[in-house]
Tab-separated table of C-alpha atoms in Angstrom:
chain	number	residue	atom	x	y	z
A	1	UNK	CA	0.000	0.000	0.000
A	2	UNK	CA	1.235	3.508	-0.826
A	3	UNK	CA	0.588	6.776	0.994
A	4	UNK	CA	0.791	10.294	-0.381
A	5	UNK	CA	1.831	13.267	1.743
A	6	UNK	CA	-0.596	16.183	1.667
A	7	UNK	CA	1.836	18.927	0.730
A	8	UNK	CA	4.727	17.430	-1.157
A	9	UNK	CA	3.035	14.834	-3.337
A	10	UNK	CA	5.806	12.433	-2.295
A	11	UNK	CA	4.838	8.786	-2.361
A	12	UNK	CA	6.102	6.495	0.369
A	13	UNK	CA	5.824	2.799	0.936
A	14	UNK	CA	3.769	1.799	3.964
A	15	UNK	CA	6.975	0.673	5.704
A	16	UNK	CA	8.671	4.021	5.089
A	17	UNK	CA	5.606	5.890	6.260
A	18	UNK	CA	5.494	3.876	9.477
A	19	UNK	CA	9.183	4.586	10.087
A	20	UNK	CA	8.717	8.312	9.501
A	21	UNK	CA	5.689	8.609	11.731
A	22	UNK	CA	7.221	6.423	14.404
A	23	UNK	CA	10.333	8.583	14.443
A	24	UNK	CA	8.374	11.827	14.094
A	25	UNK	CA	11.153	13.795	15.668
A	26	UNK	CA	10.851	12.044	18.991
A	27	UNK	CA	7.661	13.731	20.123
A	28	UNK	CA	5.023	11.037	19.949
A	29	UNK	CA	4.691	7.342	20.451
A	30	UNK	CA	4.426	5.266	17.313
A	31	UNK	CA	0.652	5.116	17.210
A	32	UNK	CA	0.485	4.353	13.531
A	33	UNK	CA	2.715	1.302	13.812
A	34	UNK	CA	0.748	-1.943	14.073
A	35	UNK	CA	2.368	-4.135	16.706
A	36	UNK	CA	2.119	-7.906	16.648
A	37	UNK	CA	3.663	-10.371	19.034
A	38	UNK	CA	6.433	-12.496	17.560
A	39	UNK	CA	7.218	-16.084	18.493
A	40	UNK	CA	3.591	-16.492	19.601
A	41	UNK	CA	4.187	-14.086	22.499
A	42	UNK	CA	0.757	-12.608	23.120
A	43	UNK	CA	1.477	-11.122	26.551
A	44	UNK	CA	4.865	-9.736	27.495
A	45	UNK	CA	6.517	-10.782	30.747
A	46	UNK	CA	6.834	-8.385	33.707
A	47	UNK	CA	9.580	-5.787	33.570
A	48	UNK	CA	12.510	-6.629	35.841
A	49	UNK	CA	13.962	-3.338	37.044
A	50	UNK	CA	17.681	-3.262	37.851
A	51	UNK	CA	18.504	-2.518	41.475
A	52	UNK	CA	19.334	1.111	42.284
A	53	UNK	CA	23.008	1.745	43.010
A	54	UNK	CA	22.584	4.145	45.937
A	55	UNK	CA	22.762	3.165	49.598
A	56	UNK	CA	19.478	4.653	50.776
A	57	UNK	CA	16.218	2.673	51.110
A	58	UNK	CA	13.423	4.035	48.932
A	59	UNK	CA	9.845	4.952	49.723
A	60	UNK	CA	7.104	5.919	47.307
A	61	UNK	CA	3.667	7.474	47.587
A	62	UNK	CA	0.862	8.570	45.253
A	63	UNK	CA	-1.164	11.741	45.742
A	64	UNK	CA	-2.889	14.380	43.680
A	65	UNK	CA	-2.655	18.126	43.291
A	66	UNK	CA	-5.661	20.162	42.193
A	67	UNK	CA	-5.156	23.491	40.474
A	68	UNK	CA	-8.176	25.619	41.411
A	69	UNK	CA	-7.225	28.215	38.818
A	70	UNK	CA	-7.213	25.919	35.779
A	71	UNK	CA	-10.073	24.000	34.264
A	72	UNK	CA	-9.517	20.553	32.822
A	73	UNK	CA	-8.953	21.401	29.133
A	74	UNK	CA	-10.644	18.272	27.801
A	75	UNK	CA	-13.771	18.672	29.970
A	76	UNK	CA	-14.902	22.312	29.923
A	77	UNK	CA	-18.484	21.063	29.911
A	78	UNK	CA	-18.310	19.865	33.516
A	79	UNK	CA	-16.377	22.795	34.935
A	80	UNK	CA	-13.818	20.455	36.463
A	81	UNK	CA	-10.508	21.656	37.795
A	82	UNK	CA	-7.157	20.316	36.716
A	83	UNK	CA	-6.323	17.202	38.783
A	84	UNK	CA	-2.699	16.150	38.491
A	85	UNK	CA	-1.788	12.736	39.834
A	86	UNK	CA	1.736	12.642	41.285
A	87	UNK	CA	4.069	9.845	42.371
A	88	UNK	CA	6.971	10.650	44.663
A	89	UNK	CA	10.077	8.585	45.457
A	90	UNK	CA	12.217	9.543	48.438
A	91	UNK	CA	14.900	8.289	50.844
A	92	UNK	CA	13.141	6.106	53.408
A	93	UNK	CA	13.910	5.496	57.064
A	94	UNK	CA	13.840	1.737	56.541
A	95	UNK	CA	13.743	-0.862	53.803
A	96	UNK	CA	11.153	-2.860	55.755
A	97	UNK	CA	7.703	-3.125	54.273
A	98	UNK	CA	5.932	-4.209	51.111
A	99	UNK	CA	7.522	-3.174	47.870
A	100	UNK	CA	5.166	-1.471	45.479
A	101	UNK	CA	4.349	-3.412	42.312
A	102	UNK	CA	5.275	-1.682	39.097
A	103	UNK	CA	1.535	-1.447	38.460
A	104	UNK	CA	-1.392	-2.250	40.699
A	105	UNK	CA	-4.264	-4.319	39.379
A	106	UNK	CA	-6.309	-1.239	38.498
A	107	UNK	CA	-3.341	0.479	36.875
A	108	UNK	CA	-2.609	-2.606	34.786
A	109	UNK	CA	-6.254	-2.913	33.800
A	110	UNK	CA	-6.273	0.681	32.552
A	111	UNK	CA	-2.747	1.333	31.291
A	112	UNK	CA	-2.117	-1.956	29.478
A	113	UNK	CA	-5.107	-1.708	27.128
A	114	UNK	CA	-4.516	2.030	26.659
A	115	UNK	CA	-0.964	1.431	25.462
A	116	UNK	CA	-2.029	-1.488	23.294
A	117	UNK	CA	-4.800	0.551	21.680
A	118	UNK	CA	-2.487	3.464	20.942
A	119	UNK	CA	-0.113	1.070	19.152
A	120	UNK	CA	-2.751	-1.019	17.377
A	121	UNK	CA	-1.426	-3.975	19.369
A	122	UNK	CA	-3.379	-7.008	20.594
A	123	UNK	CA	-5.258	-6.022	23.737
A	124	UNK	CA	-3.292	-8.217	26.119
A	125	UNK	CA	0.203	-7.439	24.840
A	126	UNK	CA	1.171	-5.185	27.761
A	127	UNK	CA	-1.244	-6.564	30.356
A	128	UNK	CA	1.419	-8.062	32.623
A	129	UNK	CA	4.511	-5.896	32.135
A	130	UNK	CA	3.777	-4.205	35.457
A	131	UNK	CA	3.204	-7.345	37.544
A	132	UNK	CA	6.689	-7.418	39.042
A	133	UNK	CA	7.871	-5.512	42.127
A	134	UNK	CA	9.779	-2.263	42.201
A	135	UNK	CA	12.474	-1.474	44.786
A	136	UNK	CA	10.413	1.114	46.670
A	137	UNK	CA	8.319	0.490	49.785
A	138	UNK	CA	4.878	2.007	49.498
A	139	UNK	CA	4.208	4.770	52.040
A	140	UNK	CA	7.453	4.072	53.904
A	141	UNK	CA	8.367	6.601	56.614
A	142	UNK	CA	10.778	9.193	55.224
A	143	UNK	CA	14.371	9.327	56.371
A	144	UNK	CA	15.489	12.146	58.613
A	145	UNK	CA	18.574	14.260	58.190
A	146	UNK	CA	19.840	16.813	55.738
A	147	UNK	CA	17.459	17.784	52.936
A	148	UNK	CA	18.447	16.714	49.448
A	149	UNK	CA	17.737	18.146	46.001
A	150	UNK	CA	14.359	17.664	44.337
A	151	UNK	CA	13.720	16.500	40.781
A	152	UNK	CA	10.449	16.907	38.863
A	153	UNK	CA	9.920	14.551	35.931
A	154	UNK	CA	7.398	14.350	33.089
A	155	UNK	CA	6.766	11.345	30.843
A	156	UNK	CA	6.090	11.464	27.129
A	157	UNK	CA	2.868	11.933	25.185
A	158	UNK	CA	0.607	8.937	25.915
A	159	UNK	CA	3.013	7.902	28.663
A	160	UNK	CA	2.249	7.221	32.302
A	161	UNK	CA	3.553	8.132	35.725
A	162	UNK	CA	5.560	4.908	36.022
A	163	UNK	CA	7.438	4.730	32.726
A	164	UNK	CA	10.767	5.938	34.190
A	165	UNK	CA	10.554	4.212	37.559
A	166	UNK	CA	14.128	2.908	37.294
A	167	UNK	CA	15.446	6.460	37.012
A	168	UNK	CA	13.288	7.760	39.864
A	169	UNK	CA	14.416	4.932	42.144
A	170	UNK	CA	18.051	5.538	41.247
A	171	UNK	CA	17.775	9.212	42.168
A	172	UNK	CA	15.991	8.478	45.450
A	173	UNK	CA	18.594	5.889	46.412
A	174	UNK	CA	21.198	8.659	46.164
A	175	UNK	CA	19.297	11.068	48.398
A	176	UNK	CA	17.112	12.897	45.894
A	177	UNK	CA	13.386	13.483	46.217
A	178	UNK	CA	12.077	12.482	42.779
A	179	UNK	CA	8.590	13.424	41.605
A	180	UNK	CA	6.812	12.137	38.489
A	181	UNK	CA	3.802	14.110	37.282
A	182	UNK	CA	0.950	13.265	34.929
A	183	UNK	CA	-0.958	15.189	32.293
A	184	UNK	CA	-4.611	14.086	32.374
A	185	UNK	CA	-6.243	13.434	28.991
A	186	UNK	CA	-2.870	13.244	27.230
A	187	UNK	CA	-1.219	10.739	29.542
A	188	UNK	CA	-2.028	7.191	28.445
A	189	UNK	CA	-4.361	7.087	31.440
A	190	UNK	CA	-4.242	8.462	34.961
A	191	UNK	CA	-5.293	6.423	37.997
A	192	UNK	CA	-5.851	8.655	41.022
A	193	UNK	CA	-5.286	7.436	44.588
A	194	UNK	CA	-9.064	7.382	45.176
A	195	UNK	CA	-9.567	5.028	42.226
A	196	UNK	CA	-10.839	7.623	39.774
A	197	UNK	CA	-9.497	7.208	36.258
A	198	UNK	CA	-8.809	9.915	33.690
A	199	UNK	CA	-8.735	8.076	30.394
A	200	UNK	CA	-6.757	9.139	27.374
A	201	UNK	CA	-8.775	11.575	25.290
A	202	UNK	CA	-9.766	9.638	22.116
A	203	UNK	CA	-9.218	12.837	20.156
A	204	UNK	CA	-5.495	12.498	20.871
A	205	UNK	CA	-5.295	9.149	19.093
A	206	UNK	CA	-7.409	10.464	16.219
A	207	UNK	CA	-5.136	13.486	15.917
A	208	UNK	CA	-1.960	11.427	15.906
A	209	UNK	CA	-3.210	8.930	13.359
A	210	UNK	CA	-4.375	11.767	11.150
A	211	UNK	CA	-1.164	13.772	11.212
A	212	UNK	CA	0.079	14.613	7.760
A	213	UNK	CA	3.513	13.513	6.693
A	214	UNK	CA	4.016	16.957	5.208
A	215	UNK	CA	6.887	18.360	3.208
A	216	UNK	CA	8.433	20.252	6.117
A	217	UNK	CA	8.507	17.187	8.344
A	218	UNK	CA	10.144	15.259	5.525
A	219	UNK	CA	12.798	17.971	5.256
A	220	UNK	CA	13.678	17.584	8.923
A	221	UNK	CA	13.874	13.818	8.549
A	222	UNK	CA	15.997	13.770	5.379
A	223	UNK	CA	17.654	17.090	4.529
A	224	UNK	CA	21.309	17.846	5.274
A	225	UNK	CA	20.988	21.492	4.223
A	226	UNK	CA	21.077	23.696	7.333
A	227	UNK	CA	19.236	26.614	5.747
A	228	UNK	CA	16.503	24.344	4.428
A	229	UNK	CA	16.137	22.720	7.846
A	230	UNK	CA	15.902	26.069	9.621
A	231	UNK	CA	13.254	27.365	7.223
A	232	UNK	CA	11.227	24.156	7.613
A	233	UNK	CA	11.510	24.382	11.402
A	234	UNK	CA	10.160	27.925	11.368
A	235	UNK	CA	7.233	26.965	9.149
A	236	UNK	CA	6.337	24.017	11.375
A	237	UNK	CA	6.427	26.172	14.508
A	238	UNK	CA	4.231	28.827	12.878
A	239	UNK	CA	1.517	26.392	11.778
A	240	UNK	CA	-1.471	25.899	14.128
A	241	UNK	CA	-1.277	22.531	15.819
A	242	UNK	CA	-2.799	20.711	18.772
A	243	UNK	CA	0.679	20.186	20.181
A	244	UNK	CA	1.085	23.937	20.677
A	245	UNK	CA	-1.863	23.945	23.063
A	246	UNK	CA	-0.539	20.830	24.784
A	247	UNK	CA	2.877	22.410	25.304
A	248	UNK	CA	1.300	25.256	27.265
A	249	UNK	CA	-0.712	22.860	29.420
A	250	UNK	CA	2.248	20.592	30.180
A	251	UNK	CA	4.520	23.496	31.086
A	252	UNK	CA	1.856	24.793	33.451
A	253	UNK	CA	1.388	21.317	34.968
A	254	UNK	CA	5.063	21.397	35.948
A	255	UNK	CA	4.663	24.819	37.508
A	256	UNK	CA	1.435	23.904	39.304
A	257	UNK	CA	3.039	20.877	40.937
A	258	UNK	CA	6.242	22.703	41.812
A	259	UNK	CA	4.325	25.571	43.414
A	260	UNK	CA	2.150	23.214	45.462
A	261	UNK	CA	5.119	21.175	46.658
A	262	UNK	CA	7.215	24.194	47.533
A	263	UNK	CA	4.283	25.785	49.352
A	264	UNK	CA	3.482	22.501	51.155
A	265	UNK	CA	-0.089	22.626	49.834
A	266	UNK	CA	-0.326	18.860	50.112
A	267	UNK	CA	-1.548	16.401	52.731
A	268	UNK	CA	0.372	15.702	55.947
A	269	UNK	CA	2.229	12.528	54.840
A	270	UNK	CA	3.549	14.292	51.747
A	271	UNK	CA	4.477	17.347	53.800
A	272	UNK	CA	6.588	15.066	55.999
A	273	UNK	CA	8.371	13.707	52.928
A	274	UNK	CA	9.006	17.201	51.613
A	275	UNK	CA	10.952	18.102	54.736
A	276	UNK	CA	13.722	16.165	52.969
A	277	UNK	CA	13.539	18.403	49.888
A	278	UNK	CA	15.714	21.466	49.359
A	279	UNK	CA	13.779	23.585	46.869
A	280	UNK	CA	16.773	25.820	46.224
A	281	UNK	CA	18.352	22.806	44.514
A	282	UNK	CA	15.899	21.755	41.834
A	283	UNK	CA	16.098	20.274	38.344
A	284	UNK	CA	13.336	19.381	35.883
A	285	UNK	CA	13.584	16.348	33.591
A	286	UNK	CA	11.273	15.239	30.812
A	287	UNK	CA	11.120	12.398	28.321
A	288	UNK	CA	9.783	12.956	24.796
A	289	UNK	CA	7.044	15.617	24.903
A	290	UNK	CA	7.819	16.072	28.590
A	291	UNK	CA	11.345	17.216	27.706
A	292	UNK	CA	10.437	20.571	26.148
A	293	UNK	CA	7.877	21.077	28.942
A	294	UNK	CA	10.615	20.527	31.526
A	295	UNK	CA	12.871	23.088	29.868
A	296	UNK	CA	10.125	25.698	29.521
A	297	UNK	CA	8.997	25.283	33.132
A	298	UNK	CA	12.542	25.327	34.498
A	299	UNK	CA	13.292	28.466	32.501
A	300	UNK	CA	10.314	30.140	34.200
A	301	UNK	CA	11.107	28.940	37.737
A	302	UNK	CA	14.084	30.901	39.019
A	303	UNK	CA	15.098	28.276	41.587
A	304	UNK	CA	15.322	25.534	38.945
A	305	UNK	CA	19.025	25.130	38.269
A	306	UNK	CA	19.097	22.692	35.340
A	307	UNK	CA	16.838	20.841	32.906
A	308	UNK	CA	17.095	17.609	30.932
A	309	UNK	CA	15.316	16.785	27.678
A	310	UNK	CA	15.308	13.072	26.874
A	311	UNK	CA	14.607	12.815	23.159
A	312	UNK	CA	11.818	15.385	22.891
A	313	UNK	CA	11.365	17.701	19.881
A	314	UNK	CA	10.510	21.331	20.500
A	315	UNK	CA	7.104	22.327	19.135
A	316	UNK	CA	7.101	25.970	20.284
A	317	UNK	CA	9.352	28.828	19.209
A	318	UNK	CA	10.171	29.925	22.759
A	319	UNK	CA	13.826	28.902	22.516
A	320	UNK	CA	14.417	29.056	18.765
A	321	UNK	CA	17.589	31.140	18.341
A	322	UNK	CA	17.260	32.087	22.013
A	323	UNK	CA	19.382	31.285	25.060
A	324	UNK	CA	17.973	29.345	27.973
A	325	UNK	CA	18.454	30.723	31.463
A	326	UNK	CA	19.931	27.531	32.931
A	327	UNK	CA	22.089	24.603	31.787
A	328	UNK	CA	20.338	22.037	29.579
A	329	UNK	CA	21.159	18.425	28.765
A	330	UNK	CA	19.697	17.281	25.427
A	331	UNK	CA	19.875	13.513	24.797
A	332	UNK	CA	18.950	11.949	21.447
A	333	UNK	CA	18.269	8.426	20.288
A	334	UNK	CA	20.511	7.211	17.487
A	335	UNK	CA	17.737	6.925	14.909
A	336	UNK	CA	16.872	10.595	15.426
A	337	UNK	CA	20.080	11.566	13.629
A	338	UNK	CA	20.769	8.525	11.440
A	339	UNK	CA	19.468	9.954	8.168
A	340	UNK	CA	20.882	13.461	8.389
A	341	UNK	CA	23.447	13.729	11.155
A	342	UNK	CA	21.424	16.600	12.622
A	343	UNK	CA	19.335	16.734	15.777
A	344	UNK	CA	15.827	18.152	15.727
A	345	UNK	CA	16.629	20.745	18.396
A	346	UNK	CA	19.877	22.061	16.904
A	347	UNK	CA	18.376	25.526	16.468
A	348	UNK	CA	17.147	25.786	20.041
A	349	UNK	CA	18.472	26.832	23.469
A	350	UNK	CA	21.332	28.985	22.111
A	351	UNK	CA	21.600	31.931	19.697
A	352	UNK	CA	22.144	30.472	16.239
A	353	UNK	CA	25.521	32.142	15.855
A	354	UNK	CA	26.670	30.480	19.089
A	355	UNK	CA	25.308	26.955	18.707
A	356	UNK	CA	27.599	24.585	20.544
A	357	UNK	CA	29.748	27.408	21.886
A	358	UNK	CA	27.930	28.789	24.927
A	359	UNK	CA	28.859	25.965	27.289
A	360	UNK	CA	25.290	25.980	28.564
A	361	UNK	CA	23.846	23.183	26.412
A	362	UNK	CA	25.168	19.617	26.500
A	363	UNK	CA	24.011	17.518	23.534
A	364	UNK	CA	24.603	13.764	23.515
A	365	UNK	CA	23.641	10.803	21.360
A	366	UNK	CA	23.018	7.289	22.724
A	367	UNK	CA	24.199	4.518	20.393
A	368	UNK	CA	21.873	1.715	19.362
A	369	UNK	CA	18.779	3.392	20.763
A	370	UNK	CA	15.241	4.183	19.716
A	371	UNK	CA	12.797	6.573	21.345
A	372	UNK	CA	11.427	4.151	23.962
A	373	UNK	CA	14.910	3.259	25.127
A	374	UNK	CA	14.818	6.376	27.318
A	375	UNK	CA	12.111	4.686	29.411
A	376	UNK	CA	11.738	1.445	31.340
A	377	UNK	CA	10.358	-0.035	28.117
A	378	UNK	CA	13.952	-0.508	26.998
A	379	UNK	CA	13.682	-3.666	29.150
A	380	UNK	CA	11.028	-5.165	26.864
A	381	UNK	CA	12.313	-8.347	25.189
A	382	UNK	CA	13.540	-6.985	21.885
A	383	UNK	CA	12.786	-9.339	19.063
A	384	UNK	CA	9.728	-10.682	20.878
A	385	UNK	CA	7.426	-7.913	19.697
A	386	UNK	CA	7.437	-7.481	15.949
A	387	UNK	CA	6.197	-4.366	14.212
A	388	UNK	CA	7.899	-1.861	16.526
A	389	UNK	CA	10.594	-0.224	14.362
A	390	UNK	CA	14.098	0.544	15.566
A	391	UNK	CA	13.121	4.208	15.787
A	392	UNK	CA	11.033	3.155	18.801
A	393	UNK	CA	13.100	0.346	20.339
A	394	UNK	CA	16.709	0.021	19.242
A	395	UNK	CA	19.222	-2.768	19.582
A	396	UNK	CA	20.802	-1.577	22.841
A	397	UNK	CA	20.695	-3.963	25.803
A	398	UNK	CA	17.965	-2.656	28.082
A	399	UNK	CA	19.721	-3.097	31.405
A	400	UNK	CA	22.876	-1.541	30.008
A	401	UNK	CA	20.872	1.399	28.679
A	402	UNK	CA	19.236	2.034	32.038
A	403	UNK	CA	22.592	1.859	33.781
A	404	UNK	CA	24.264	4.243	31.316
A	405	UNK	CA	21.381	6.711	31.236
A	406	UNK	CA	21.061	6.744	35.020
A	407	UNK	CA	24.804	7.313	35.372
A	408	UNK	CA	24.626	10.300	33.037
A	409	UNK	CA	21.530	11.790	34.670
A	410	UNK	CA	22.902	11.365	38.176
A	411	UNK	CA	26.268	12.898	37.354
A	412	UNK	CA	24.607	15.753	35.468
A	413	UNK	CA	22.219	16.759	38.243
A	414	UNK	CA	24.933	16.212	40.859
A	415	UNK	CA	27.135	18.669	38.987
A	416	UNK	CA	24.475	21.374	39.153
A	417	UNK	CA	22.716	20.627	42.432
A	418	UNK	CA	25.494	19.199	44.583
A	419	UNK	CA	28.612	20.851	43.177
A	420	UNK	CA	29.692	17.504	41.810
A	421	UNK	CA	31.954	16.849	38.855
A	422	UNK	CA	30.350	17.389	35.449
A	423	UNK	CA	29.837	14.261	33.330
A	424	UNK	CA	32.402	13.545	30.650
A	425	UNK	CA	31.560	14.750	27.111
A	426	UNK	CA	31.386	11.096	26.127
A	427	UNK	CA	30.787	8.082	28.316
A	428	UNK	CA	29.401	4.583	28.411
A	429	UNK	CA	26.805	4.312	25.686
A	430	UNK	CA	26.799	7.933	24.561
A	431	UNK	CA	28.884	10.460	22.662
A	432	UNK	CA	28.640	14.193	21.926
A	433	UNK	CA	26.120	15.197	19.277
A	434	UNK	CA	27.958	17.186	16.625
A	435	UNK	CA	26.474	20.630	15.900
A	436	UNK	CA	29.523	22.021	14.113
A	437	UNK	CA	27.736	22.136	10.745
A	438	UNK	CA	25.016	24.330	12.240
A	439	UNK	CA	27.577	26.591	13.872
A	440	UNK	CA	29.549	26.883	10.631
A	441	UNK	CA	26.463	27.751	8.605
A	442	UNK	CA	25.071	30.297	11.059
A	443	UNK	CA	28.357	32.137	11.451
A	444	UNK	CA	27.924	35.373	9.500
A	445	UNK	CA	24.582	34.374	8.010
A	446	UNK	CA	21.691	36.800	7.769
A	447	UNK	CA	18.690	35.222	9.422
């Protein structure tokens, strides 16, 4: 079957179209890619998270934050307020107690089918990936002692609060308070502590499946001409798009949660946990669509010292040819740059004439990776689920990827929040992303 792009008239094979949409600059999950189980695997085995490397026991707790000043965007008809479900990991006083499962029964019942539906997969494919235990004790008493830094994290579009549990546990085991936030209606699904469920808005799936593979997107995926790429980027940012509205909402979700936590506008058990958090030492991290949201929110919050974008493409022009206020780590999957050698955020976070020269932006590329390899899903048995292209799950060993990514994240935030040593420009599993061609082109150019 052949598909025709709306603007360019270019004809692509169905396989090429799936690859393009799956890799769509790292923003979205591969909703147009039909997934089928290989080797008669109809239900994937539980994820087995690697043990955190820090010495501290870990506790975890779910709660919600309500923003009385913002309506729920997807339900203006009911006048509801924005309810953000939050999961927190923290240093615990003891390792005794029951370890939280990766997903409870209700979470599995909601999140598994939601993920399967978004990927056109058989309904039971992901039903049991969350059956195994994590390393965190649910509602464990918090440790006492000196307050540590706090990290806020956001998952990707259609993601869920648990998709980077390994990273959150690693941070908590080293004394961080790590907080994962949700984005109701655009998260895969949200299960609140009281059992309420905010399902994924069906309009999101319809939007993603209906996205045009337009000429400008094709330029970003294939062109090696810097001027052509910059012009296409500007046209994409100027075009009306649902993602523009989402970017505003996600940025404000970060800020809502951060304000509530800092102001202790939470229940007593969470307030006790937050006594461990030093809000003058804060970093925001996001994966995929959460990455740009993390950077935008951190830029706006003066006490946020650093931000990390894990494979997320910018969809707003806020930082196009503009400097960010704080240091930024930008990490790409290998397939994001395979065709062109360029990253999709090369024109962001620094003035164009100074790309790669400000010392404020660290850009790295992880070998053998696809988009999902920046989540716990890198642990899925590669080769057991056919139909997911390498732009989504690469060839990298999952446990090795988690170890290497966690090492980089920990050293990066340590360097900015604990006066630790900055991570090496290249390390296990990653290397610097080369922006010299952009810098050479922009030098002396009229924009």
